[in-house]
Tab-separated table of C-alpha atoms in Angstrom:
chain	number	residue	atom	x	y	z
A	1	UNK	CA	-230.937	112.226	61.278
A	2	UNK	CA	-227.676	113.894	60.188
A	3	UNK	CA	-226.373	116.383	62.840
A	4	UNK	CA	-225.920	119.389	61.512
A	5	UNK	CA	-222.723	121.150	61.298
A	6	UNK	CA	-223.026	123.608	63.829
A	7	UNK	CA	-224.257	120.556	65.891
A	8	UNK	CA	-220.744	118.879	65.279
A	9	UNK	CA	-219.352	121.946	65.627
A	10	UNK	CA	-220.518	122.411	69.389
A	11	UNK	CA	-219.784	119.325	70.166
A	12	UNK	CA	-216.149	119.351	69.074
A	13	UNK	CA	-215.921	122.605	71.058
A	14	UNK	CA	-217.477	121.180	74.528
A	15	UNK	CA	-220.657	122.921	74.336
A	16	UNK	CA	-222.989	120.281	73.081
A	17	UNK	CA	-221.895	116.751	74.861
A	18	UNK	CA	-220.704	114.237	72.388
A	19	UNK	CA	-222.319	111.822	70.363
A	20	UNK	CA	-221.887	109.148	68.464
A	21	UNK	CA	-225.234	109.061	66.129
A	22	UNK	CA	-224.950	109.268	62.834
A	23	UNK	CA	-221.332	109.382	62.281
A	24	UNK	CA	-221.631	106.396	59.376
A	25	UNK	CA	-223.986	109.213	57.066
A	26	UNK	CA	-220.987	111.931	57.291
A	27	UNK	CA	-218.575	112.246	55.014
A	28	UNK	CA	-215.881	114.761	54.091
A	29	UNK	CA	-215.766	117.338	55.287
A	30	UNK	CA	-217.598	117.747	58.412
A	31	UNK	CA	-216.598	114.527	59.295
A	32	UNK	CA	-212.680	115.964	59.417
A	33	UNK	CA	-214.659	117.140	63.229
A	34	UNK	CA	-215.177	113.567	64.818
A	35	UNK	CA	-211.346	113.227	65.666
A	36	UNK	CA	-211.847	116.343	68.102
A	37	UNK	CA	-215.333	114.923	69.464
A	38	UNK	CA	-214.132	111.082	69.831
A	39	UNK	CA	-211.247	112.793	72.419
A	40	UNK	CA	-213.792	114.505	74.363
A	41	UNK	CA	-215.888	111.132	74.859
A	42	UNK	CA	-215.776	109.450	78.482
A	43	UNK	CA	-213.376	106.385	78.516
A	44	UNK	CA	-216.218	104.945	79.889
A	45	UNK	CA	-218.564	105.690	77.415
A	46	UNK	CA	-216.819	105.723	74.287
A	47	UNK	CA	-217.386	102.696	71.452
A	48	UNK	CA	-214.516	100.645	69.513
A	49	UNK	CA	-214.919	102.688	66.491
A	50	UNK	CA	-214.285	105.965	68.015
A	51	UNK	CA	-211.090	104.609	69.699
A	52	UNK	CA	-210.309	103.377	66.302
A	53	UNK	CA	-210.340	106.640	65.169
A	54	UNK	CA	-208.412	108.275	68.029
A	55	UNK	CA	-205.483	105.808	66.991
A	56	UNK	CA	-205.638	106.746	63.297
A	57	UNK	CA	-205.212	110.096	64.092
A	58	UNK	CA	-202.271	110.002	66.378
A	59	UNK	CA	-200.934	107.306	63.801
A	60	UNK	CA	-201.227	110.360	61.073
A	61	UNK	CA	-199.448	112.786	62.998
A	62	UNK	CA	-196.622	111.039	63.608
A	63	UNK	CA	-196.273	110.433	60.308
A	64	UNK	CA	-196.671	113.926	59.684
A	65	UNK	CA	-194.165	115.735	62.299
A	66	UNK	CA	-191.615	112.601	61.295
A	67	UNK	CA	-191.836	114.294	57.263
A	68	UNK	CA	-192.556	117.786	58.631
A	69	UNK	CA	-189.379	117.756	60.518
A	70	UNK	CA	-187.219	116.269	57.600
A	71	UNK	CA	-188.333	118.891	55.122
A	72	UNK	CA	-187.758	121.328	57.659
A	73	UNK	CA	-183.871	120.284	58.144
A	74	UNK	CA	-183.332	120.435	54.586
A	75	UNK	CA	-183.929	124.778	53.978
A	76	UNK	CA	-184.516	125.657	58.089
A	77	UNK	CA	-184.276	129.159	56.886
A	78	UNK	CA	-186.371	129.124	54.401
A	79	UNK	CA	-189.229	127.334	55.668
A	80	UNK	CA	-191.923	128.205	58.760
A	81	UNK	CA	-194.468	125.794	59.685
A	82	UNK	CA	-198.351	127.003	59.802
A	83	UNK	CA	-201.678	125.339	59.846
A	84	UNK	CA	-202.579	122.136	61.102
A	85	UNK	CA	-199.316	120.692	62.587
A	86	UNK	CA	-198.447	123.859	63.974
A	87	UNK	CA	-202.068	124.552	65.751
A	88	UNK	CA	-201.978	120.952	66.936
A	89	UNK	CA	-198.405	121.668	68.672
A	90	UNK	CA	-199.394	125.102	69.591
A	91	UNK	CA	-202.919	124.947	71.432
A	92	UNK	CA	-204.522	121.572	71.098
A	93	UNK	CA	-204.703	119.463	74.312
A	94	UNK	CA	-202.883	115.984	72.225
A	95	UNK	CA	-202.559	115.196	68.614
A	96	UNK	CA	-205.599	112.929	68.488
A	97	UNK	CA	-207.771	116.121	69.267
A	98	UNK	CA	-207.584	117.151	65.258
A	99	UNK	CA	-207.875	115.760	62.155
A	100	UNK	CA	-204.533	116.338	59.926
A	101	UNK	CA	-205.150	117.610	56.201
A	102	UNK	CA	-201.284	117.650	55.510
A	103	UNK	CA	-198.388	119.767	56.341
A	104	UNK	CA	-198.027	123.183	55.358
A	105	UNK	CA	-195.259	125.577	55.574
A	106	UNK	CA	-194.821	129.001	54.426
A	107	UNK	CA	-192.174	130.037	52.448
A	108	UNK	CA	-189.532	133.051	52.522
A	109	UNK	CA	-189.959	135.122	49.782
A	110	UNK	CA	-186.350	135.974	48.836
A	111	UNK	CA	-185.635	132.211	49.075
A	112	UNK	CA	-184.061	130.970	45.557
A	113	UNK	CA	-184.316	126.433	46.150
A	114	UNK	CA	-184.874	123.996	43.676
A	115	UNK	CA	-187.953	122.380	45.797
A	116	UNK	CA	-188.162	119.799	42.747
A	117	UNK	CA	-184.936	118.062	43.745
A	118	UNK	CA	-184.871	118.374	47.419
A	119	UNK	CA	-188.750	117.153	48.220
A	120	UNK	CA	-187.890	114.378	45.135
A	121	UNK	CA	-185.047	113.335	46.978
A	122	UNK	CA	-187.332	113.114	50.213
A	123	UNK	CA	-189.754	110.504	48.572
A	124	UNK	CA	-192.403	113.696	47.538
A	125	UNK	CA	-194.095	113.439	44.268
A	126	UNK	CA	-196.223	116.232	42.128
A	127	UNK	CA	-199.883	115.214	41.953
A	128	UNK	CA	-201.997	114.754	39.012
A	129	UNK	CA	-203.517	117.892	39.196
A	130	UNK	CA	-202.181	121.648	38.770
A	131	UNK	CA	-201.123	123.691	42.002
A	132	UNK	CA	-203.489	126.624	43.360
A	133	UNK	CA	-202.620	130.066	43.004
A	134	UNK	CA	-199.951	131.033	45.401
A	135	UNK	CA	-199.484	127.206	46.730
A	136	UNK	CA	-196.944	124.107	45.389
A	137	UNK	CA	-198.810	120.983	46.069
A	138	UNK	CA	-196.770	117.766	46.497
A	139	UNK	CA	-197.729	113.578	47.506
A	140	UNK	CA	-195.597	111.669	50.248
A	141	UNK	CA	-196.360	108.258	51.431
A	142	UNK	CA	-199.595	106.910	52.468
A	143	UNK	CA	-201.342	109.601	50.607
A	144	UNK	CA	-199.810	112.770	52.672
A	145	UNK	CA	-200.425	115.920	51.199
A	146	UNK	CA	-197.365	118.858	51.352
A	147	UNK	CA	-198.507	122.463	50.151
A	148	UNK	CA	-195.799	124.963	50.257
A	149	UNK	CA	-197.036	128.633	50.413
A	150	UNK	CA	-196.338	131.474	48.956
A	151	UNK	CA	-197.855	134.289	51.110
A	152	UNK	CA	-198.915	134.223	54.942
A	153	UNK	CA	-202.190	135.143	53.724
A	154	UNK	CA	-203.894	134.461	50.581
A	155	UNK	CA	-204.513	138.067	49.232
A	156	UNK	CA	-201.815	139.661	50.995
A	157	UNK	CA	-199.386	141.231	48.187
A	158	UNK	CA	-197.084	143.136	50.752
A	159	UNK	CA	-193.983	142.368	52.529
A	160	UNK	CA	-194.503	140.108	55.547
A	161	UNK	CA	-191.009	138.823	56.590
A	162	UNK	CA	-192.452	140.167	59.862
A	163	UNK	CA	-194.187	136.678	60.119
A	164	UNK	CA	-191.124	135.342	59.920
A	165	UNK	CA	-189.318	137.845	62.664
A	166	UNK	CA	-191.943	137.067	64.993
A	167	UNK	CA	-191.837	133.130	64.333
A	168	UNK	CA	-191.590	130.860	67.510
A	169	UNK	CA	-189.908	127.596	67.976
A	170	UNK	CA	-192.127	124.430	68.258
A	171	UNK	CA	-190.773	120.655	67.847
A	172	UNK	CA	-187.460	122.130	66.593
A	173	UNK	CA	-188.971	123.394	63.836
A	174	UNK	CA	-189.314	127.464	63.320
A	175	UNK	CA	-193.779	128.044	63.702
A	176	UNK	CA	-195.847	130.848	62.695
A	177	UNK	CA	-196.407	132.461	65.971
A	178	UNK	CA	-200.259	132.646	67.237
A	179	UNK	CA	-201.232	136.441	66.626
A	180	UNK	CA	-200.687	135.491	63.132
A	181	UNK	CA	-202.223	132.087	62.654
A	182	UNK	CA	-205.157	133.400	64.455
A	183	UNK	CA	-205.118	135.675	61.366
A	184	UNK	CA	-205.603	133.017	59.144
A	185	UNK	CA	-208.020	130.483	60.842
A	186	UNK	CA	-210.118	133.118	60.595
A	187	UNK	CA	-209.745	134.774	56.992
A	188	UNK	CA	-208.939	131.172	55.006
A	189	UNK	CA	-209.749	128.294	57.731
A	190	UNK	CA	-212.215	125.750	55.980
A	191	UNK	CA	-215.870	126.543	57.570
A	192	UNK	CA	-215.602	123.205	59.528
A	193	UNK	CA	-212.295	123.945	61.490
A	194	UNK	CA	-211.993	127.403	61.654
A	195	UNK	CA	-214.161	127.636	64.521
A	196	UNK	CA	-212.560	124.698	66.290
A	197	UNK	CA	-208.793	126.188	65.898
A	198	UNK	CA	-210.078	129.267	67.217
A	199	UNK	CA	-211.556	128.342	69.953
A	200	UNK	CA	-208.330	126.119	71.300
A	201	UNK	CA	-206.547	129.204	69.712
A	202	UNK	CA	-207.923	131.492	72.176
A	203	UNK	CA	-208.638	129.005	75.124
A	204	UNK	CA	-204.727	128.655	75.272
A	205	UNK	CA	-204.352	132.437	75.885
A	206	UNK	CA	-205.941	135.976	74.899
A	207	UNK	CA	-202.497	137.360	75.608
A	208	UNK	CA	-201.465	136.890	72.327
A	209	UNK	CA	-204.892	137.974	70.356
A	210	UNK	CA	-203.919	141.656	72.269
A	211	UNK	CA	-200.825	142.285	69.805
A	212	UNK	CA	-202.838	141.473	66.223
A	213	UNK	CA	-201.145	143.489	63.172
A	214	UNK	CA	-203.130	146.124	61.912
A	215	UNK	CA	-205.927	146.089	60.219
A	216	UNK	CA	-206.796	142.808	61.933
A	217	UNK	CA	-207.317	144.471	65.193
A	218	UNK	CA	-210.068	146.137	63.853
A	219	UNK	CA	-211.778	142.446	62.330
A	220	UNK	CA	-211.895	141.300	65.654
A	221	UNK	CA	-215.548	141.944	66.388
A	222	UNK	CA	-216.952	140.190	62.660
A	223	UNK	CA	-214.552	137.335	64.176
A	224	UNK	CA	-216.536	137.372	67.272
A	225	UNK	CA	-219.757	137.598	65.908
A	226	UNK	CA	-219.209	134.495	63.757
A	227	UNK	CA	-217.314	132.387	66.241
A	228	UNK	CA	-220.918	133.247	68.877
A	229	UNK	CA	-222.987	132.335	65.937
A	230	UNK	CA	-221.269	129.101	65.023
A	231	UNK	CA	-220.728	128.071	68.878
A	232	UNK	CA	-222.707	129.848	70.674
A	233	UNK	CA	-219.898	131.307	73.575
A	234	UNK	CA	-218.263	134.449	73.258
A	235	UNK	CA	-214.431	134.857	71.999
A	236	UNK	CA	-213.755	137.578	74.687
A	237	UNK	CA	-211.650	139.431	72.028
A	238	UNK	CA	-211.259	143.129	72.291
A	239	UNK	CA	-211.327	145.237	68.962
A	240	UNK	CA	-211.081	148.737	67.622
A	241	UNK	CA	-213.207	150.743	65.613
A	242	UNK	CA	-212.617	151.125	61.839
A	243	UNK	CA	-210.546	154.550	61.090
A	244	UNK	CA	-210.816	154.784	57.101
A	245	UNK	CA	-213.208	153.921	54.406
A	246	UNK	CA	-210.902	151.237	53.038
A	247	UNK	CA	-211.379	149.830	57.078
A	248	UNK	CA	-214.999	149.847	56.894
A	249	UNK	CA	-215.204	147.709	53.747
A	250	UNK	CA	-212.419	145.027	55.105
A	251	UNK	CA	-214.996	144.979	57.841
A	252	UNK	CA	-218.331	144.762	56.114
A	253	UNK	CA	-217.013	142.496	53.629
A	254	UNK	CA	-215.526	140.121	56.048
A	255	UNK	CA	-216.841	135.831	56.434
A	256	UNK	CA	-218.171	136.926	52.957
A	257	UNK	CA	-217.659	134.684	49.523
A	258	UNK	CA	-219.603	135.665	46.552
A	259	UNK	CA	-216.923	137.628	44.127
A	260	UNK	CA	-217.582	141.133	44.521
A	261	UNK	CA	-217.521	141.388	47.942
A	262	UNK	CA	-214.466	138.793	47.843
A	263	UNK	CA	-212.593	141.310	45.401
A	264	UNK	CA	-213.461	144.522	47.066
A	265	UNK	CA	-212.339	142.792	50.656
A	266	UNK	CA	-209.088	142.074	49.219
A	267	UNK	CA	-208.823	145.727	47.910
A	268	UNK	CA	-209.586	146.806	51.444
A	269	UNK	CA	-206.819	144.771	52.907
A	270	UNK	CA	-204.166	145.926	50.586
A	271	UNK	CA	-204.664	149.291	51.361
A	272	UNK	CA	-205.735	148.880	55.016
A	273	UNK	CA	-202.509	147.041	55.612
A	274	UNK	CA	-200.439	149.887	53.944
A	275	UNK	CA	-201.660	152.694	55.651
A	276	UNK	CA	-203.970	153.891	52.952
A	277	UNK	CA	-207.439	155.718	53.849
A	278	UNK	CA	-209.354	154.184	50.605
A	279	UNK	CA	-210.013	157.316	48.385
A	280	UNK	CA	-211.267	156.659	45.064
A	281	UNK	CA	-207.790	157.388	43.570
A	282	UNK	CA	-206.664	154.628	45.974
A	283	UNK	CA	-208.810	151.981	45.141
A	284	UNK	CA	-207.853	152.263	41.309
A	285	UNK	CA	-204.085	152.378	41.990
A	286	UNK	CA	-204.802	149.305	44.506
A	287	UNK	CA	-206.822	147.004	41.227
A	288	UNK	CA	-203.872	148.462	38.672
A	289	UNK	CA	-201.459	146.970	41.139
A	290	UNK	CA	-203.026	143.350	42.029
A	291	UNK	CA	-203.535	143.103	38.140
A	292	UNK	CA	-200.574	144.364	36.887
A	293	UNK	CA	-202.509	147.162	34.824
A	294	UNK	CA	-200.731	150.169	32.950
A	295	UNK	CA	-203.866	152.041	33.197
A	296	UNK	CA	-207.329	152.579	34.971
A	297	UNK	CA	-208.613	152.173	31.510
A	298	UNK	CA	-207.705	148.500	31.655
A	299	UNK	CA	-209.932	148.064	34.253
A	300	UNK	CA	-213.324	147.062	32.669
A	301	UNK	CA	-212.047	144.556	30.176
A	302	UNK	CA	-209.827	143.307	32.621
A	303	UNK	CA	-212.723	142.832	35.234
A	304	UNK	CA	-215.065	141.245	32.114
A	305	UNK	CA	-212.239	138.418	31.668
A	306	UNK	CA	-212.043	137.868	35.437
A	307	UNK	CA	-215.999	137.326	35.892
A	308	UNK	CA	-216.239	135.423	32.858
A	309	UNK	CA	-213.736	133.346	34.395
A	310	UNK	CA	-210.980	133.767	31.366
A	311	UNK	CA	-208.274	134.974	34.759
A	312	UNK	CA	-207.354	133.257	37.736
């Protein structure tokens, strides 16, 4: 039988012991997870193919941090590395512990570069398929995947050059520091590694998880119920109580996907993270804004393209 992935899940984490059944019937992406239980196998114990697979993953990051750094060294100003590379440097015990997707790095926002010439120049090619809202996709060698971001978070429309301010230095290369990568395991990681980055995330330190920007202070207990649920240990995060109305729905609409509570969740954020209490004036100013809206009045046909799915 299949194990299930909360199964794999405690088992990449150290709470289950590690096993080898069934790793032929997975395929992406739970089976992005067997890197991080193959390294927690017994020398003694562990097969061929999982030390196979240790290989190929050190093999990959190499490659990676080799392309990550030259990138880097061509705009160090501009760029800040995030995501898998930089959790891998930051908290994992060696790079064979996690499965690489690609290389991410955030981008400045008041950063004018032709990115076409300078990642062309590199070897990078655009892929046959169109970029994601907010993200630049781009194709190196063997396959590696480059996404340059936009914003620190997905739905966050404010300023955040303090993510930059508060970057740290890792491999040379300027890294988003944890409080803030934290942050974003936990709002955008995929389902299979979210729970795994926290949990070497927070096994590093809970120094760090003490100094969260607002509102994200407050998420900390839905993160902690979710990380018990999927693992079964506790996070040992503290957390505040929610203050406002617009900090109650960030909260109850948290770990949630289907679109309404998606949408009013990113509502909450904006005007959670500027300070805003969430009156019903608020909330309309908040839409007008994200859409670019003249008028309230807007808002129905605006919302009837977005369901029907005529807006991105």
């Amino acid at each position: 039988m299949t194990p299930s992935l909360r199964g794999l899940i405690r088992q990449a984490v150290g709470q289950e012991p590690p096993a080898e059944q069934a790793w032929e019937d997975l395929g992406p992406p739970e089976s992005e997870l067997l890197p991080s239980i193959a390294s927690l196998i017994p020398r003694d114990r562990i097969s061929a193919k999982a030390r196979g697979l240790k290989k190929y993953t050190w093999l990959r990051y190499q490659l990676c941090v080799s392309e990550a750094r030259k990138i880097y060294e061509s705009a160090p100003e501009s760029l800040l590395l995030i995501d898998d590379l930089n959790l891998i440097l930051s908290c994992y015990p060696g790079p064979s512990y996690r499965a690489i997707t690609g290389i991410d790095f955030l981008v400045r926002p008041d950063s004018l570069i032709d990115w076409n010439s300078k990642l062309t120049a590199l070897g990078w090619q655009k892929p046959p398929w169109g970029d994601p809202v907010g993200t630049a996709c781009w194709v190196g060698k063997e396959s590696l995947m480059l996404r340059l971001h936009e914003r620190w978070l997905e739905h966050w429309c404010g300023s955040w050059d303090f993510v930059f301010r508060e970057s740290v230095i890792r491999d040379g290369m300027a890294s988003m520091a944890d409080s803030h990568q934290l942050c974003r395991v936990f709002l955008q990681g995929q389902p299979h590694l979210q729970f795994l980055d926290a949990h070497y995330l927070l096994a590093k330190s809970l120094d760090f998880a003490l100094a969260l920007p607002r509102p994200f202070d407050m998420l900390c207990g839905r993160w902690s119920q979710r990380f018990e649920q999927a693992t079964g240990v506790s996070t040992g995060l503290c957390w505040r109580s929610p203050a406002t109305l617009a900090e109650w729905a960030l909260k109850c609409t948290d770990g949630h996907l289907d679109l309404y509570r998606k949408m009013i969740g990113e509502l909450a954020l904006e005007l959670s993270s500027c300070g805003e209490a969430g009156w019903p004036g608020q909330w309309t100013q908040a839409v007008c804004r994200r859409w670019s809206l003249s008028s309230p009045r807007e808002i129905p046909r605006e919302l009837w393209q977005r369901l029907r799915g005529d807006r991105a």
